[in-house]
Tab-separated table of C-alpha atoms in Angstrom:
chain	number	residue	atom	x	y	z
A	858	UNK	CA	-13.859	-11.925	10.069
A	859	UNK	CA	-11.243	-10.055	9.036
A	860	UNK	CA	-7.375	-11.597	8.292
A	861	UNK	CA	-5.549	-8.241	9.498
A	862	UNK	CA	-7.164	-5.860	12.033
A	863	UNK	CA	-7.287	-2.566	12.468
A	864	UNK	CA	-7.879	-0.599	16.454
A	865	UNK	CA	-10.478	2.327	16.550
A	866	UNK	CA	-11.461	2.699	12.769
A	867	UNK	CA	-11.252	6.568	13.964
A	868	UNK	CA	-10.299	9.108	16.279
A	869	UNK	CA	-9.969	12.674	17.312
A	870	UNK	CA	-7.223	13.625	19.740
A	871	UNK	CA	-5.697	16.681	20.795
A	872	UNK	CA	-2.177	18.489	20.269
A	873	UNK	CA	0.415	17.173	22.681
A	874	UNK	CA	-1.204	13.348	23.739
A	875	UNK	CA	0.018	10.246	23.310
A	876	UNK	CA	-1.962	7.784	21.364
A	877	UNK	CA	-1.778	4.251	20.125
A	878	UNK	CA	-2.817	2.403	17.045
A	879	UNK	CA	-3.344	-1.447	17.271
A	880	UNK	CA	-3.219	-4.377	14.961
A	881	UNK	CA	-3.447	-7.695	14.843
A	882	UNK	CA	-3.637	-10.341	12.134
A	883	UNK	CA	-4.694	-13.936	11.630
A	884	UNK	CA	-2.795	-15.027	8.441
A	885	UNK	CA	-0.294	-16.264	10.651
A	886	UNK	CA	2.314	-14.217	8.505
A	887	UNK	CA	5.330	-12.891	9.596
A	888	UNK	CA	5.715	-10.280	7.947
A	889	UNK	CA	3.783	-6.772	9.189
A	890	UNK	CA	4.302	-2.582	8.151
A	891	UNK	CA	2.946	0.925	9.339
A	892	UNK	CA	1.581	2.773	7.020
A	893	UNK	CA	0.427	6.020	6.476
A	894	UNK	CA	-2.300	7.772	3.410
A	895	UNK	CA	-1.947	10.747	2.781
A	896	UNK	CA	-4.169	12.549	-0.441
A	897	UNK	CA	-1.795	13.624	-3.220
A	898	UNK	CA	1.259	11.384	-1.200
A	899	UNK	CA	0.237	7.428	-1.528
A	900	UNK	CA	1.450	5.444	1.168
A	901	UNK	CA	4.221	6.144	2.975
A	902	UNK	CA	6.306	3.084	4.553
A	903	UNK	CA	5.824	4.003	9.448
A	904	UNK	CA	8.329	1.152	10.034
A	905	UNK	CA	8.144	-2.075	9.939
A	906	UNK	CA	9.087	-5.410	11.699
A	907	UNK	CA	9.813	-8.990	9.607
A	908	UNK	CA	9.627	-10.966	13.287
A	909	UNK	CA	8.933	-10.589	16.884
A	910	UNK	CA	12.660	-9.747	18.110
A	911	UNK	CA	12.790	-7.065	14.893
A	912	UNK	CA	11.848	-3.151	14.448
A	913	UNK	CA	12.572	-1.028	11.365
A	914	UNK	CA	12.350	2.179	10.799
A	915	UNK	CA	10.517	3.261	7.300
A	916	UNK	CA	10.416	7.033	5.550
A	917	UNK	CA	8.819	8.646	7.707
A	918	UNK	CA	9.563	7.321	10.840
A	919	UNK	CA	10.412	10.236	13.544
A	920	UNK	CA	7.516	10.949	15.351
A	921	UNK	CA	6.427	7.344	16.020
A	922	UNK	CA	7.275	4.838	17.683
A	923	UNK	CA	5.753	0.997	17.366
A	924	UNK	CA	5.814	-2.132	19.561
A	925	UNK	CA	5.819	-6.259	18.483
A	926	UNK	CA	4.063	-7.730	21.197
A	927	UNK	CA	3.346	-11.016	19.354
A	928	UNK	CA	3.961	-12.469	16.280
A	929	UNK	CA	0.513	-11.565	15.144
A	930	UNK	CA	-0.191	-7.954	16.903
A	931	UNK	CA	2.195	-4.488	16.588
A	932	UNK	CA	1.330	-0.948	17.462
A	933	UNK	CA	2.077	2.556	16.680
A	934	UNK	CA	2.295	4.566	19.193
A	935	UNK	CA	2.715	8.700	18.154
A	936	UNK	CA	3.873	9.885	21.683
A	937	UNK	CA	3.133	13.748	22.100
A	938	UNK	CA	0.785	14.116	18.009
A	939	UNK	CA	0.761	17.434	15.981
A	940	UNK	CA	-1.602	18.788	12.969
A	941	UNK	CA	0.436	16.934	10.550
A	942	UNK	CA	0.222	13.257	11.598
A	943	UNK	CA	-3.420	13.699	10.790
A	944	UNK	CA	-3.597	11.490	7.636
A	945	UNK	CA	-5.195	6.910	6.503
A	946	UNK	CA	-3.364	4.605	8.933
A	947	UNK	CA	-2.874	1.481	7.450
A	948	UNK	CA	-1.474	-1.516	9.093
A	949	UNK	CA	-0.540	-4.841	6.847
A	950	UNK	CA	1.099	-8.399	6.457
A	951	UNK	CA	2.578	-10.278	3.653
A	952	UNK	CA	4.702	-13.561	3.551
A	953	UNK	CA	8.253	-13.276	4.112
A	954	UNK	CA	7.979	-15.937	0.750
A	955	UNK	CA	5.800	-12.964	-1.730
A	956	UNK	CA	6.784	-9.779	0.093
A	957	UNK	CA	5.769	-7.858	-2.590
A	958	UNK	CA	1.811	-8.936	-1.315
A	959	UNK	CA	0.500	-7.259	1.587
A	960	UNK	CA	-2.906	-7.241	2.833
A	961	UNK	CA	-3.928	-4.488	4.277
A	962	UNK	CA	-6.624	-3.897	7.528
A	963	UNK	CA	-9.204	-1.410	6.630
A	964	UNK	CA	-7.135	1.241	8.092
A	965	UNK	CA	-7.125	3.783	10.628
A	966	UNK	CA	-8.647	8.185	10.001
A	967	UNK	CA	-6.281	9.961	12.762
A	968	UNK	CA	-7.088	13.563	13.225
A	969	UNK	CA	-5.294	15.423	15.065
A	970	UNK	CA	-6.798	19.143	16.943
B	282	UNK	CA	16.317	4.846	-2.837
B	283	UNK	CA	13.685	3.466	-5.514
B	284	UNK	CA	11.427	5.750	-6.736
B	285	UNK	CA	8.229	5.299	-7.966
B	286	UNK	CA	6.507	8.091	-10.011
B	287	UNK	CA	2.735	7.805	-11.149
B	288	UNK	CA	0.223	9.351	-14.595
B	289	UNK	CA	-1.776	10.265	-14.135
B	290	UNK	CA	-2.843	11.393	-10.168
B	291	UNK	CA	-6.481	11.280	-11.993
B	292	UNK	CA	-8.760	9.866	-14.916
B	293	UNK	CA	-11.916	10.050	-15.946
B	294	UNK	CA	-13.613	6.972	-18.366
B	295	UNK	CA	-16.783	6.329	-19.189
B	296	UNK	CA	-18.200	2.922	-18.605
B	297	UNK	CA	-16.603	0.760	-21.677
B	298	UNK	CA	-13.809	2.329	-22.829
B	299	UNK	CA	-10.259	1.348	-21.552
B	300	UNK	CA	-7.934	2.981	-19.009
B	301	UNK	CA	-4.261	3.928	-18.491
B	302	UNK	CA	-2.638	4.135	-16.085
B	303	UNK	CA	1.558	4.088	-15.929
B	304	UNK	CA	4.685	4.369	-13.271
B	305	UNK	CA	8.484	4.902	-13.729
B	306	UNK	CA	10.956	3.439	-11.018
B	307	UNK	CA	14.160	4.089	-10.805
B	308	UNK	CA	16.264	1.631	-9.830
B	309	UNK	CA	16.985	-1.676	-12.167
B	310	UNK	CA	17.213	-3.587	-9.335
B	311	UNK	CA	13.369	-3.397	-8.934
B	312	UNK	CA	12.278	-6.833	-9.705
B	313	UNK	CA	8.507	-7.356	-8.345
B	314	UNK	CA	5.788	-4.721	-9.572
B	315	UNK	CA	2.686	-5.492	-8.161
B	316	UNK	CA	-0.217	-3.224	-8.961
B	317	UNK	CA	-2.911	-1.972	-5.818
B	318	UNK	CA	-6.576	-1.677	-5.883
B	319	UNK	CA	-8.140	0.713	-2.987
B	320	UNK	CA	-11.885	1.158	-2.836
B	321	UNK	CA	-13.636	4.565	-0.153
B	322	UNK	CA	-13.082	3.076	2.465
B	323	UNK	CA	-10.840	0.084	2.547
B	324	UNK	CA	-7.301	-0.949	2.735
B	325	UNK	CA	-5.528	-1.700	-0.499
B	326	UNK	CA	-6.066	-4.658	-2.291
B	327	UNK	CA	-3.425	-6.474	-4.620
B	328	UNK	CA	-5.556	-7.068	-8.209
B	329	UNK	CA	-2.963	-8.704	-11.132
B	330	UNK	CA	1.711	-8.198	-9.713
B	331	UNK	CA	4.863	-8.765	-12.748
B	332	UNK	CA	7.956	-9.609	-12.623
B	333	UNK	CA	11.019	-8.388	-13.635
B	334	UNK	CA	11.570	-12.391	-17.174
B	335	UNK	CA	7.591	-11.377	-17.964
B	336	UNK	CA	7.292	-8.688	-20.113
B	337	UNK	CA	2.607	-8.669	-20.025
B	338	UNK	CA	0.599	-10.641	-17.702
B	339	UNK	CA	-3.131	-10.417	-18.849
B	340	UNK	CA	-6.080	-12.033	-15.741
B	341	UNK	CA	-9.612	-10.290	-17.319
B	342	UNK	CA	-9.858	-7.201	-18.037
B	343	UNK	CA	-6.768	-6.592	-16.167
B	344	UNK	CA	-3.200	-6.270	-17.987
B	345	UNK	CA	0.330	-5.202	-16.959
B	346	UNK	CA	2.745	-4.449	-19.166
B	347	UNK	CA	6.759	-4.261	-17.964
B	348	UNK	CA	9.076	-2.354	-19.933
B	349	UNK	CA	12.975	-3.068	-18.444
B	350	UNK	CA	14.578	-1.257	-20.593
B	351	UNK	CA	13.062	2.138	-20.366
B	352	UNK	CA	11.799	0.760	-16.369
B	353	UNK	CA	8.385	1.370	-16.846
B	354	UNK	CA	4.979	-1.108	-16.196
B	355	UNK	CA	1.430	-0.343	-17.205
B	356	UNK	CA	-1.856	-0.549	-16.365
B	357	UNK	CA	-4.554	-1.632	-19.180
B	358	UNK	CA	-8.440	-1.686	-17.541
B	359	UNK	CA	-10.625	-2.974	-20.338
B	360	UNK	CA	-14.106	-2.765	-20.642
B	361	UNK	CA	-13.879	-0.208	-17.428
B	362	UNK	CA	-17.393	-1.079	-15.409
B	363	UNK	CA	-18.088	1.654	-12.572
B	364	UNK	CA	-17.239	-0.632	-10.006
B	365	UNK	CA	-13.466	-0.209	-11.380
B	366	UNK	CA	-13.836	3.396	-9.641
B	367	UNK	CA	-11.396	3.109	-7.265
B	368	UNK	CA	-8.071	4.369	-6.170
B	369	UNK	CA	-5.376	2.772	-8.254
B	370	UNK	CA	-1.730	2.538	-6.876
B	371	UNK	CA	1.545	0.646	-8.816
B	372	UNK	CA	3.838	0.066	-6.036
B	373	UNK	CA	7.954	-1.039	-6.842
B	374	UNK	CA	10.280	-3.432	-5.132
B	375	UNK	CA	13.653	-5.106	-5.188
B	376	UNK	CA	13.912	-9.093	-4.137
B	377	UNK	CA	12.915	-9.054	-1.129
B	378	UNK	CA	13.029	-5.961	0.730
B	379	UNK	CA	10.216	-3.553	1.170
B	380	UNK	CA	7.463	-2.304	-1.075
B	381	UNK	CA	7.860	1.420	-3.098
B	382	UNK	CA	4.526	2.642	-3.878
B	383	UNK	CA	3.059	5.881	-6.163
B	384	UNK	CA	1.475	8.653	-5.440
B	385	UNK	CA	-1.999	6.894	-6.401
B	386	UNK	CA	-4.617	7.144	-9.736
B	387	UNK	CA	-8.132	7.950	-8.822
B	388	UNK	CA	-10.300	6.392	-11.308
B	389	UNK	CA	-13.278	7.140	-12.339
B	390	UNK	CA	-15.923	5.242	-14.196
B	391	UNK	CA	-19.080	7.247	-15.272
B	392	UNK	CA	-22.191	5.138	-16.437
């Protein structure tokens, strides 16, 4: 089984809909992250959490929210999806003693029509 | 904040040739420099990392070099194979803060 599991793998939704992407991990890591990947733009940080009670905005947090339900679970929500949020979304985890080593899930491809 | 520039955006080589990907960073306080490989349909995976107190690190066909004075670091892949075809990302971080990624390089190794 994968250490970092993202659901769903693919999602098509319409403009204005609320959508939630979920992430769970079995690595026992305290730190969890949500990244967005767009062609030619690399990986950009949306939100991150260093423990259950900690939530921090990344460089592109507008239009997104997150919830850290437990050490192992970190979900990303789009309250009202718009077409330019069409992207590949990745959840990642890291050990606080080596935070530059990220463990990524397989990604969720989101299309907003 | 930190800014990481990565070049080239695409790189095509023949099998057996070497490939070099270069990155520059803006904040001289950055001290961890990992490289990630992303295969089609998968999430990125760490392939090698270097810390600011080391100038070069090798792992089989992969090597990374760091020039702190010039604030640039490079990934070198020797004897490339078709399975090296992927997107490669460089990244930098200051201490135990979050990573800043480059925009990625798509490497294509032709048989």
